[in-house]
Coordinates of C-alpha atoms and ligand atoms in Angstrom, one line a residue:
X1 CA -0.6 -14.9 42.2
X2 CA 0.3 -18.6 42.7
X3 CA -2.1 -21.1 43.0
X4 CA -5.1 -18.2 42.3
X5 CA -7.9 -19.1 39.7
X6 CA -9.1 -16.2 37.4
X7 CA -12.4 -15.6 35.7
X8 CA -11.6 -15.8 32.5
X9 CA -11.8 -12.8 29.9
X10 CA -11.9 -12.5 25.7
X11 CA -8.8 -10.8 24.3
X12 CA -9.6 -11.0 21.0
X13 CA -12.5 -9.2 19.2
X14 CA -11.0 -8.0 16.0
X15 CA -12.6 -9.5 12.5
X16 CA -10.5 -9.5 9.5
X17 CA -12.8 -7.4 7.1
X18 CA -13.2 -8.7 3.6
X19 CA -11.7 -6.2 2.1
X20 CA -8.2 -6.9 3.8
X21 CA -9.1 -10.9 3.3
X22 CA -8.9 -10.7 -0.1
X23 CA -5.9 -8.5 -0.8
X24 CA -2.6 -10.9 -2.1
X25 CA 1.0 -10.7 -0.2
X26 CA 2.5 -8.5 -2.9
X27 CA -0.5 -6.3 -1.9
X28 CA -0.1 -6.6 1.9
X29 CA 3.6 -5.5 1.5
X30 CA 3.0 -2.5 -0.9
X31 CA 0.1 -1.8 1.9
X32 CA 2.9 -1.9 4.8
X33 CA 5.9 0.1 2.5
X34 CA 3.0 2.7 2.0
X35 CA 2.3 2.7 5.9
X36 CA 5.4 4.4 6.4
X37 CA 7.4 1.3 5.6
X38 CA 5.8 -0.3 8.5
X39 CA 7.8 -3.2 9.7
X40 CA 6.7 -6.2 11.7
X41 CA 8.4 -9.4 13.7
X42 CA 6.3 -12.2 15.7
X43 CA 4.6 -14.8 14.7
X44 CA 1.1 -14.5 12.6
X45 CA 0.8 -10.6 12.9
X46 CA -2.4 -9.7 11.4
X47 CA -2.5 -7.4 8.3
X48 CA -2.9 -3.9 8.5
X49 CA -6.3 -2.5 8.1
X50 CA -6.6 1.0 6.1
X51 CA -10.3 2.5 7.3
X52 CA -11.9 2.9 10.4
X53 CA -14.4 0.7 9.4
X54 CA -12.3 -2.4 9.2
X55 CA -11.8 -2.3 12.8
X56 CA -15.7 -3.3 14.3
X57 CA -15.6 -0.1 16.4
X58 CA -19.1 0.7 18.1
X59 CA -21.1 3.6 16.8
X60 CA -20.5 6.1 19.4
X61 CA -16.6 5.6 18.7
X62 CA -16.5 5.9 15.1
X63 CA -18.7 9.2 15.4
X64 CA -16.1 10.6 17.6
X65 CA -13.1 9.8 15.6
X66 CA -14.5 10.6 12.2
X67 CA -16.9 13.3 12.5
X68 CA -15.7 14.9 16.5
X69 CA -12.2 15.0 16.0
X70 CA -12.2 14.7 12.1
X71 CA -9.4 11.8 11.5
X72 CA -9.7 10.6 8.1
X73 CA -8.1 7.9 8.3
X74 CA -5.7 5.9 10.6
X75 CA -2.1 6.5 11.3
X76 CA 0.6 3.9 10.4
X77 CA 1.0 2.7 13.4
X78 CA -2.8 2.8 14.0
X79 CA -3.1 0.9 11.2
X80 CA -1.2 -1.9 11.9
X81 CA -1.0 -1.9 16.1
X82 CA -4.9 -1.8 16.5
X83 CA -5.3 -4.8 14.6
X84 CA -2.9 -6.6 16.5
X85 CA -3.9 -5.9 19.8
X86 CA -7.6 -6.5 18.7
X87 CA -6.2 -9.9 18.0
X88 CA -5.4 -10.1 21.6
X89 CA -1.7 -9.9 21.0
X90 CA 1.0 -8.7 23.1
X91 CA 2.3 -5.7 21.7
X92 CA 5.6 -3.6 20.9
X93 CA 4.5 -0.1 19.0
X94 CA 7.9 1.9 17.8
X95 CA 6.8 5.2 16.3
X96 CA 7.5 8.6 16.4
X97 CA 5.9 11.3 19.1
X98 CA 3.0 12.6 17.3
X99 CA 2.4 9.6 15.2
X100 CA -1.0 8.5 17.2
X101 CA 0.1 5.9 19.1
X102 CA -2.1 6.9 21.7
X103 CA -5.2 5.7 20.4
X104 CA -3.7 2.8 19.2
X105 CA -3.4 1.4 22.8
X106 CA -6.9 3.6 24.2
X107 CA -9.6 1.5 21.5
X108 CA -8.5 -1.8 22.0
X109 CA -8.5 -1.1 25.9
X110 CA -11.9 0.3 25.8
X111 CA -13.2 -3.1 23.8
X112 CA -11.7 -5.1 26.0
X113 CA -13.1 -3.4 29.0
X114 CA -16.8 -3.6 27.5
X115 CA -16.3 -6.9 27.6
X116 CA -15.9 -7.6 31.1
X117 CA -17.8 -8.3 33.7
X118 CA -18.7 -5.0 35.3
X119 CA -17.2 -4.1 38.9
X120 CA -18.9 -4.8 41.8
X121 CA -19.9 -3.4 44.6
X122 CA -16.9 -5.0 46.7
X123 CA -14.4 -4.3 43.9
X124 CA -12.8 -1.2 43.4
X125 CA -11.1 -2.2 40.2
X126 CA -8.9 -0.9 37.9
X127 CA -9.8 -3.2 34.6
X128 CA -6.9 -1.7 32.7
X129 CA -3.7 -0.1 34.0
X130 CA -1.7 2.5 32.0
X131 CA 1.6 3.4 33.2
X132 CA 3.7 6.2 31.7
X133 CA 6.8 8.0 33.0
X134 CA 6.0 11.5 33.7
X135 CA 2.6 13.1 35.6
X136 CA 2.2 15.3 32.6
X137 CA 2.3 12.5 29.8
X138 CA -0.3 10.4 32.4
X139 CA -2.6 13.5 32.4
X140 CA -2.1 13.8 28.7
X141 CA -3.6 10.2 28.0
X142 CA -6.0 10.5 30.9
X143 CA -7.6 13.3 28.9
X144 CA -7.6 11.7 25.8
X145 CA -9.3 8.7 27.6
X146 CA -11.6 11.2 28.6
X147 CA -12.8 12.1 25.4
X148 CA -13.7 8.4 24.5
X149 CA -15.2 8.0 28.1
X150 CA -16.9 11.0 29.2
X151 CA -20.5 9.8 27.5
X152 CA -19.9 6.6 28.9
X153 CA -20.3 6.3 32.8
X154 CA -19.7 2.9 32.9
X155 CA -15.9 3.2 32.4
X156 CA -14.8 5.7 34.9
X157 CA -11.2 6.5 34.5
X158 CA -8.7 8.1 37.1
X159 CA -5.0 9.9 37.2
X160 CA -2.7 8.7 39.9
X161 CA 0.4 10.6 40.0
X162 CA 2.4 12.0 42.6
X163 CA 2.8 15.5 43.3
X164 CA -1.3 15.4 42.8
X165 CA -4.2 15.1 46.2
X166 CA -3.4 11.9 47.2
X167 CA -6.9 12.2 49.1
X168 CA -8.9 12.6 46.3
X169 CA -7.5 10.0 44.4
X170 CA -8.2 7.4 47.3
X171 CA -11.9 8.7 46.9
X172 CA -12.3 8.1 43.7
X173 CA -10.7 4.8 43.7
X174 CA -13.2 3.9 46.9
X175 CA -15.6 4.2 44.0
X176 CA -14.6 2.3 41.5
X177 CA -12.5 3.1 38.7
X178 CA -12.5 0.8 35.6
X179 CA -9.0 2.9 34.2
X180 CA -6.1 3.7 36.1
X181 CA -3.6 6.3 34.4
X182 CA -0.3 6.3 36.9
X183 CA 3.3 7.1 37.1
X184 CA 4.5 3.6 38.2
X185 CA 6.1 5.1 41.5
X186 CA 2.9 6.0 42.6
X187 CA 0.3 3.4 41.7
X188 CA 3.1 1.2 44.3
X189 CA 2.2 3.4 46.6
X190 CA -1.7 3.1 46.3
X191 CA -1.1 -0.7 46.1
X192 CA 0.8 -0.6 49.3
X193 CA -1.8 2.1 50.8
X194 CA -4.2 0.8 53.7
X195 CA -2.2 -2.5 54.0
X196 CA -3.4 -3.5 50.2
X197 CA -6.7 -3.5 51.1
X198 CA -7.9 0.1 49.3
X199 CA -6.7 -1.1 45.7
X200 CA -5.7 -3.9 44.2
X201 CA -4.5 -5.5 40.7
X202 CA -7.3 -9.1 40.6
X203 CA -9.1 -7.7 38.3
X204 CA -6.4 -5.9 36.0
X205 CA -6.6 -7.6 32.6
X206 CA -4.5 -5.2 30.2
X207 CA -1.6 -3.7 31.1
X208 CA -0.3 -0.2 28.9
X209 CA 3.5 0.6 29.3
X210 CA 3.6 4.0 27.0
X211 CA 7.0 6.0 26.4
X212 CA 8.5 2.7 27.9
X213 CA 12.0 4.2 26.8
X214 CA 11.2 6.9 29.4
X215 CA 9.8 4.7 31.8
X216 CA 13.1 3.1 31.6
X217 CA 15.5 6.1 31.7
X218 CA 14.0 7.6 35.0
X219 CA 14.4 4.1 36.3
X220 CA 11.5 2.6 37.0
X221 CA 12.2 -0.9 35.6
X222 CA 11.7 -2.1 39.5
X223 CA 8.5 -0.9 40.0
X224 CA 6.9 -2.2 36.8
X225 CA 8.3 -5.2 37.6
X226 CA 6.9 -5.7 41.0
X227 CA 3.7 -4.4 39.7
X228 CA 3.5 -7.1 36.9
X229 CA 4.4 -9.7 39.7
X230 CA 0.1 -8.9 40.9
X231 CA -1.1 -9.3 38.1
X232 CA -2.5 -12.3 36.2
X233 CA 0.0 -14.3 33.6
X234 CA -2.7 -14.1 31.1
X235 CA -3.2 -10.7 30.8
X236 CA -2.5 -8.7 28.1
X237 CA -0.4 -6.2 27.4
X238 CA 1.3 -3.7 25.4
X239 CA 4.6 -1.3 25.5
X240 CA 4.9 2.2 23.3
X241 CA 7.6 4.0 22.6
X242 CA 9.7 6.4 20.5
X243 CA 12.7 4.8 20.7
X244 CA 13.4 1.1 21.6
X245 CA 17.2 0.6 22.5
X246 CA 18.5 -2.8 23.6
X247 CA 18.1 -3.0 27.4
X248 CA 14.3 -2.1 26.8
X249 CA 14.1 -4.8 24.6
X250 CA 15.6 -7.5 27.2
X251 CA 13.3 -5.9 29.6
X252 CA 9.9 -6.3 26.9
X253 CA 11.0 -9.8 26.7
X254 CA 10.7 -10.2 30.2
X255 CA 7.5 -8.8 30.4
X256 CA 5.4 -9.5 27.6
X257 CA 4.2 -13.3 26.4
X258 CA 5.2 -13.9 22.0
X259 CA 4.9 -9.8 21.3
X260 CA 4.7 -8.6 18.0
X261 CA 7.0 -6.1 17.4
X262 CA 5.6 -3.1 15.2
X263 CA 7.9 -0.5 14.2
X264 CA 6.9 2.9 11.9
X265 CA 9.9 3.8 9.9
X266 CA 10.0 7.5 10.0
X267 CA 12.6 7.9 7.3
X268 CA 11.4 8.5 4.1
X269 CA 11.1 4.6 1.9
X270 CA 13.7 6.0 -0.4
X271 CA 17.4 6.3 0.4
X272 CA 18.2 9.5 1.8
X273 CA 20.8 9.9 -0.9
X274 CA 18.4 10.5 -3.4
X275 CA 17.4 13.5 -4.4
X276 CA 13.8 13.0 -5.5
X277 CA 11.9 15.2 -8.4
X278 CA 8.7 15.3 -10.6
X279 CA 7.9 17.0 -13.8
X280 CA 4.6 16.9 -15.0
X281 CA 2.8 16.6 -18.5
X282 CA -0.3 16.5 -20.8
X283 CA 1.2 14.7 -23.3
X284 CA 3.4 12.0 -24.5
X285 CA 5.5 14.7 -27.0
X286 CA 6.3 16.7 -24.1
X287 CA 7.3 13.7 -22.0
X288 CA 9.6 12.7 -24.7
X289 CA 11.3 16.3 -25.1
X290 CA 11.4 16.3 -21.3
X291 CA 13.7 12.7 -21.4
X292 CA 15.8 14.5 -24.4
X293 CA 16.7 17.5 -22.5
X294 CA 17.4 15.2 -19.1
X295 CA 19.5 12.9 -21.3
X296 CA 21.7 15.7 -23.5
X297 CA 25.0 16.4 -21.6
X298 CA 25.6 19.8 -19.7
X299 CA 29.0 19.5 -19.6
X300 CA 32.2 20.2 -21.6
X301 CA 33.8 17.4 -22.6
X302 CA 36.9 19.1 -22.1
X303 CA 36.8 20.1 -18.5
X304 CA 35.4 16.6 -17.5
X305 CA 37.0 14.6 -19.2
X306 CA 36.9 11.4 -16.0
X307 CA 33.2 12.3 -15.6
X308 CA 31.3 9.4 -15.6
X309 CA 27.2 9.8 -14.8
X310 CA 25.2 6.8 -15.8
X311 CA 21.9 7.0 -16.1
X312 CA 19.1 4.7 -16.5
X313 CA 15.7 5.2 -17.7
X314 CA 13.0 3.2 -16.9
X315 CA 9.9 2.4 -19.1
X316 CA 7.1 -0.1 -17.9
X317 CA 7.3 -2.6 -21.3
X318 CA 9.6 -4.4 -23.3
X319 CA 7.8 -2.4 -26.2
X320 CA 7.9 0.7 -24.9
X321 CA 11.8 0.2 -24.1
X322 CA 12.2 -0.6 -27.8
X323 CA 10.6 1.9 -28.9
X324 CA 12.5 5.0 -26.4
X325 CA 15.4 3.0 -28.1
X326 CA 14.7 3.9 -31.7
X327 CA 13.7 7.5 -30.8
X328 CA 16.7 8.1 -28.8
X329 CA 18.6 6.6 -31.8
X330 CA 17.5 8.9 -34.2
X331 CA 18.1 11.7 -31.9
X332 CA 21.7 10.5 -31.8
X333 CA 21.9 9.4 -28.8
X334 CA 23.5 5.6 -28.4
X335 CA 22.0 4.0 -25.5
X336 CA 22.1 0.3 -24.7
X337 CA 18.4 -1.6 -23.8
X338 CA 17.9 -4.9 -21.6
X339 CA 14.4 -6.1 -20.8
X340 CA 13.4 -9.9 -20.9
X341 CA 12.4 -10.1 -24.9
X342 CA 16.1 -9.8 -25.6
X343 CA 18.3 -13.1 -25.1
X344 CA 20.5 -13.3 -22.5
X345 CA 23.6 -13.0 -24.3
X346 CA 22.8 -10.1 -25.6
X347 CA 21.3 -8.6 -22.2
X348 CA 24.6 -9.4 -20.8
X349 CA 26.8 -7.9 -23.0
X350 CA 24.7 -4.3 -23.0
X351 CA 25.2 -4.7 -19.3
X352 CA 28.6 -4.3 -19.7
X353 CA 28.6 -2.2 -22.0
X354 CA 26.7 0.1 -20.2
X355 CA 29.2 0.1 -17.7
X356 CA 32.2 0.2 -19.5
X357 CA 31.4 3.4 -21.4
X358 CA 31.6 6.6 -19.5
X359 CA 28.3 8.6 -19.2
X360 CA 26.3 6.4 -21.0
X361 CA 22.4 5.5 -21.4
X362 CA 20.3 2.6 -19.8
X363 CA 17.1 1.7 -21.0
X364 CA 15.0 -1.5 -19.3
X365 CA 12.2 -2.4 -17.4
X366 CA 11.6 -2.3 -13.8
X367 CA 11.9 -6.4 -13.4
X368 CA 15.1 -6.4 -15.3
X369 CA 16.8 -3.7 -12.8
X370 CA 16.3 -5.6 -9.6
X371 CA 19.4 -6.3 -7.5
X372 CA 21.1 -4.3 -10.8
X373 CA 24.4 -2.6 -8.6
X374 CA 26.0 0.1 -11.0
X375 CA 27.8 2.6 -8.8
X376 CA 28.2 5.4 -11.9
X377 CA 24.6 5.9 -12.1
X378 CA 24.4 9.2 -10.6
X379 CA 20.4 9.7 -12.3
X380 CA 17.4 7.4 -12.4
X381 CA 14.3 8.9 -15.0
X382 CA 11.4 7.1 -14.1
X383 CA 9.9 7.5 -17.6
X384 CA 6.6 5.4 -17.4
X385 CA 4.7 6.2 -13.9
X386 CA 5.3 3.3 -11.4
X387 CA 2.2 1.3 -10.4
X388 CA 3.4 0.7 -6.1
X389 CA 5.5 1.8 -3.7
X390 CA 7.8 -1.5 -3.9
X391 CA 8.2 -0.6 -7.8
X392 CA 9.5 3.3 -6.6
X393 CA 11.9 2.2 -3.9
X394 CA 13.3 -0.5 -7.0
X395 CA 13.7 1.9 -9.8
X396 CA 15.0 5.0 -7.2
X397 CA 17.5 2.6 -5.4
X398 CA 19.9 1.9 -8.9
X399 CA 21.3 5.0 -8.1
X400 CA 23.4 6.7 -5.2
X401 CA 24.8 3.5 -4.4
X402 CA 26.6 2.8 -1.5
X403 CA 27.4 6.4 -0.1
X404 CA 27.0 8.0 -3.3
X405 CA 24.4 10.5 -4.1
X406 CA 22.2 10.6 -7.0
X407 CA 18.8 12.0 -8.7
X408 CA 15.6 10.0 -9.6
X409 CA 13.3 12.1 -11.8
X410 CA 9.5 10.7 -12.6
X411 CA 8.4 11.9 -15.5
X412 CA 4.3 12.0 -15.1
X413 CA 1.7 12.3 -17.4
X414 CA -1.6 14.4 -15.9
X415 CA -3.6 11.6 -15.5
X416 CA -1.1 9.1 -13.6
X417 CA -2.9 9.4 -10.2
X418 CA -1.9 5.8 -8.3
X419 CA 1.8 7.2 -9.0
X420 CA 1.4 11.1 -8.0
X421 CA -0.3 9.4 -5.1
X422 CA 2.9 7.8 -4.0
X423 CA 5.6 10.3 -4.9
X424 CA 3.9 13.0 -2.8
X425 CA 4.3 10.4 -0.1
X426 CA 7.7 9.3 -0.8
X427 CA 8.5 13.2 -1.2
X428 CA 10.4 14.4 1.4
X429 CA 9.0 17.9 2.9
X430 CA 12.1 19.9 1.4
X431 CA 11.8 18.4 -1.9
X432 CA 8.1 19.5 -1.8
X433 CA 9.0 22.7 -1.0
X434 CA 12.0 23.4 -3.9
X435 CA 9.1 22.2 -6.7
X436 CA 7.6 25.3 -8.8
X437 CA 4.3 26.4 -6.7
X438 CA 2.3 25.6 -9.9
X439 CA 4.0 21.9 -10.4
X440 CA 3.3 21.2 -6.4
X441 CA -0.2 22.1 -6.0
X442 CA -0.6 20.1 -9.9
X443 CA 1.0 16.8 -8.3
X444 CA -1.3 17.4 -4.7
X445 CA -4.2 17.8 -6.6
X446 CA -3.7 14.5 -8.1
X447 CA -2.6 12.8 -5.3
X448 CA -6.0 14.2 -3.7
X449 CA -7.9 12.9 -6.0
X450 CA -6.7 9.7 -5.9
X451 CA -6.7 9.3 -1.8
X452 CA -10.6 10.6 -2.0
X453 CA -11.2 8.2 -4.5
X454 CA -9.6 5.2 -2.5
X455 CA -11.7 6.6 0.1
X456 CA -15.2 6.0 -1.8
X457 CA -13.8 2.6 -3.2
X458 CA -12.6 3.6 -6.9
X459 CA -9.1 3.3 -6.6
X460 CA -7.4 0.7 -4.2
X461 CA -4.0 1.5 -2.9
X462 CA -2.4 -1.9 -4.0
X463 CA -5.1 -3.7 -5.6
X464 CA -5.7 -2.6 -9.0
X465 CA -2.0 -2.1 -9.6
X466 CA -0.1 -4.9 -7.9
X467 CA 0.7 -8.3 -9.2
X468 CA -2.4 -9.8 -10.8
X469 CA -3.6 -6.4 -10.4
X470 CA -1.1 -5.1 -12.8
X471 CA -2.9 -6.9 -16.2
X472 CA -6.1 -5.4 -14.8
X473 CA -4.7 -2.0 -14.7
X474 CA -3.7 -2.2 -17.9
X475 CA -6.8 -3.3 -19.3
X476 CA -8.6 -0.2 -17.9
X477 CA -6.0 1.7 -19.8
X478 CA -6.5 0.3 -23.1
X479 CA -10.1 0.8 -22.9
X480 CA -9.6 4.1 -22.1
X481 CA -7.9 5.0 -25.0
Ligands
ADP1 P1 2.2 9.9 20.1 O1 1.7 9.3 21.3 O2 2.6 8.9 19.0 O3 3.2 11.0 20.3 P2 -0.5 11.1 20.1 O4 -1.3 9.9 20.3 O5 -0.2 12.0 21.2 O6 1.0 10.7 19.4 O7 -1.1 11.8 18.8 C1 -0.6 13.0 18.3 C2 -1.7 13.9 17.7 O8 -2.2 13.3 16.6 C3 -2.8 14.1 18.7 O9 -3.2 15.5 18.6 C4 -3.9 13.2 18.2 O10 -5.2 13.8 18.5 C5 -3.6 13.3 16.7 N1 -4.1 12.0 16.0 C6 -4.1 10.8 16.5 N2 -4.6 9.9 15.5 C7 -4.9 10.6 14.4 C8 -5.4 10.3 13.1 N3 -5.7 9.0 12.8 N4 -5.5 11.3 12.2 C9 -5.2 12.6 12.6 N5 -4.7 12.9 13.8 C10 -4.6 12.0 14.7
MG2 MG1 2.3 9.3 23.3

């Protein structure tokens, strides 16, 4: 490679669409903790786009993915990697099998390779190189390649594995081929093949590592390494995975120049201790009778004499907190309130209060509670709907702290969509599945009607209800009513 000049290439072709521009950093975080809790390291990582039409894509490709193969919208890690690599980044994706990270590496590649000068006559190519571990996971992407390719003939794409016609593949590479897919063992071997002089990497300018964490385990570190020796410095390139234990990291940072690391969290946002439920109403009455029966004690007094289950209930003003207060009150009940109208003496001393008496009552509002660290509270009620995702992780997480365990119930009135939106996403699949049929398909149908309406523009997923947002939201409300 030394001492070689290279034509130069563009890398980056991805716009930042208005509609991401403009969103502010409490939106971009709610954005990423609804992506699956997407998490991000490297410098100047671009924002993650939520439509297929952020991303500049030609016709023929957005026609595929939306109306071919029918994907509404993309992945997580879709969401955030293409960007990224559009930037003309070096990229780490850590997600799941089955959470799409294969396109997320095939639509930057094919931009990029539109972009470049075509082969010649003398060149047999490839453009971009794809190594994965196994023959079968190469002829998996090589199909899906396919799909993008097959109307256009300028981008021919191959499989090289072993334990395939080694004949025909030498054919089809005599040819041209703008996209190698190859087990690293075996591309070597077409390298080496003729002397070097049947393929070669000049022209490589994006390199594709995917199930590096397999790649790794059957031991091919040497041969990716020898192959990155051929090809340029300044190429790009990119490394999926499942899984990214420590000596494929040391490895990554060997081979790729200031990645960004992008890692899909696959656990739910909320603490696994936390058992999660809804109930769901057409009034504020019932709502209220709902909090009584949560709040009146099951158990005799007697027999559990140590027990002490804190909760805390949530409401999304200082007004409504004093007024759950007076209502609770004349029920009888004795609860203690903190929210930022009261002075801080008197904040502090309900605080402790509230801990030093056994299975007592917490009323406040969602600021109040951050950082708030009460190991007793063994039940959260979520009485006014939260507004984000970041505001549901903070009002779940005051309770099973530590290792304990705990309950978070939402209390939801019919027309709270942004918030039925995000607790059937934060809903894990078996909590889904112990809800009443009739309370299910009632949140879903809500949560449906939201997502189609964020798909036509009327609702935004953070905007609207985030921040500055919040006021706004509120306004709509009171004209509403
Ligand atoms: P991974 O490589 O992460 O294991 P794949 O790229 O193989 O996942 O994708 C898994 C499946 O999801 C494939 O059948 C693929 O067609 C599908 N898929 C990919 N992207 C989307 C999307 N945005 N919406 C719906 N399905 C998708
Ligand atoms: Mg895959």
């Amino acid at each position: 490679v030394g001492g070689t000049t290279f034509e130069p290439f563009t890398k980056s072709f991805y716009v930042e669409p208005e509609e991401i521009r403009t969103m502010t950093d409490v939106e971009v975080s709610d954005l990423r903790l609804s992506l699956d809790n997407v998490s991000i390291k490297g410098q100047a990582c671009p924002r993650p786009i939520t439509k297929w039409s952020h991303l500049g894509l030609s016709t023929d490709i957005m026609n595929l993915i939306t109306h071919e193969f029918k994907f509404l919208s993309p992945t997580p890690i879709q969401a955030q990697a293409i960007p990224a690599i559009m930037s003309g980044r070096d990229v780490i994706g850590i997600s799941r099998t089955g959470s799409g990270k294969t396109i997320s590496f095939l639509l930057p590649l094919l931009r990029q390779i539109k972009s470049l000068r075509p082969l010649s006559r003398e060149e047999t190519g490839p453009l971009g190189l794809i190594l994965a571990p196994t023959r079968e996971l190469a002829m998996q992407i090589f199909e899906e390649a396919c799909k993008f390719t097959k109307k256009s003939p300028k981008i021919r794409t191959i499989c090289c594995t072993g334990g395939s016609e080694l004949k025909s593949q030498i054919n089809d590479i005599k040819r041209g081929v703008e996209i190698v897919v190859a087990t690293p063992g075996r591309f070597i071997d077409l390298l080496t093949l003729n002397s070097g002089k049947l393929i070669n990497t000049k022209r490589v300018t994006f390199v594709i590592m995917d199930e590096a964490d397999r790649l790794f385990d059957l031991g091919f570190e040497p041969q990716i390494t020898e192959i990155m020796k051929t090809v340029r410095p300044d190429k790009q390139c990119v490394l999926f995975s499942a899984t990214f234990p420590t000596k494929l990291k040391s490895f990554a940072s060997r081979i790729l120049y200031r990645p960004i690391s992008i890692t899909i969290n696959s656990k739910s946002l909320v603490n696994e201790n936390i058992e999660q439920r809804v109930q769901i109403f057409n009034s504020d009455q019932r709502k209220f009778e709902a909090l009584l029966s949560l709040l009146n004690p099951e158990f005799d007094s007697e027999q559990d004499g140590d027990r002490d289950e804190k909760t805390i209930v949530f409401a999304s003003s200082q007004q409504i907190c004093d007024l759950l207060y007076n209502r609770l009150v004349d029920k009888n009940f004795s609860p203690f309130a903190i929210h930022a109208g009261k002075p801080y003496n008197e904040r502090a001393s309900n605080l402790e209060k509230f801990k030093s008496t056994r299975n007592s009552v917490l009323l406040c509002t969602e600021v109040l509670s951050r950082g708030l660290n009460v190991p007793e509270v063994s039940l959260v009620i979520v009485y006014n709907a939260v507004k984000t995702f970041a505001q549901y992780v903070h009002t779940t997480g005051r309770t099973a702290r530590g290792d304990k365990h705990g309950v978070a119930v939402t209390l939801l009135l019919d027309d709270e969509l942004p918030a039925a939106y995000i607790l059937n996403k934060s809903f894990r699949d078996k909590e889904l599945e112990s809800m009443p049929d009739e309370s299910r398909e009632r949140l879903q149908k809500m949560a449906g009607q939201f997502e189609s309406g964020m798909k036509i523009g009327k609702y935004r997923l953070a905007k609207g209800f985030g921040g500055k947002g919040l006021e706004h939201m509120e306004k709509l409300n009171d004209e509403k009513q």
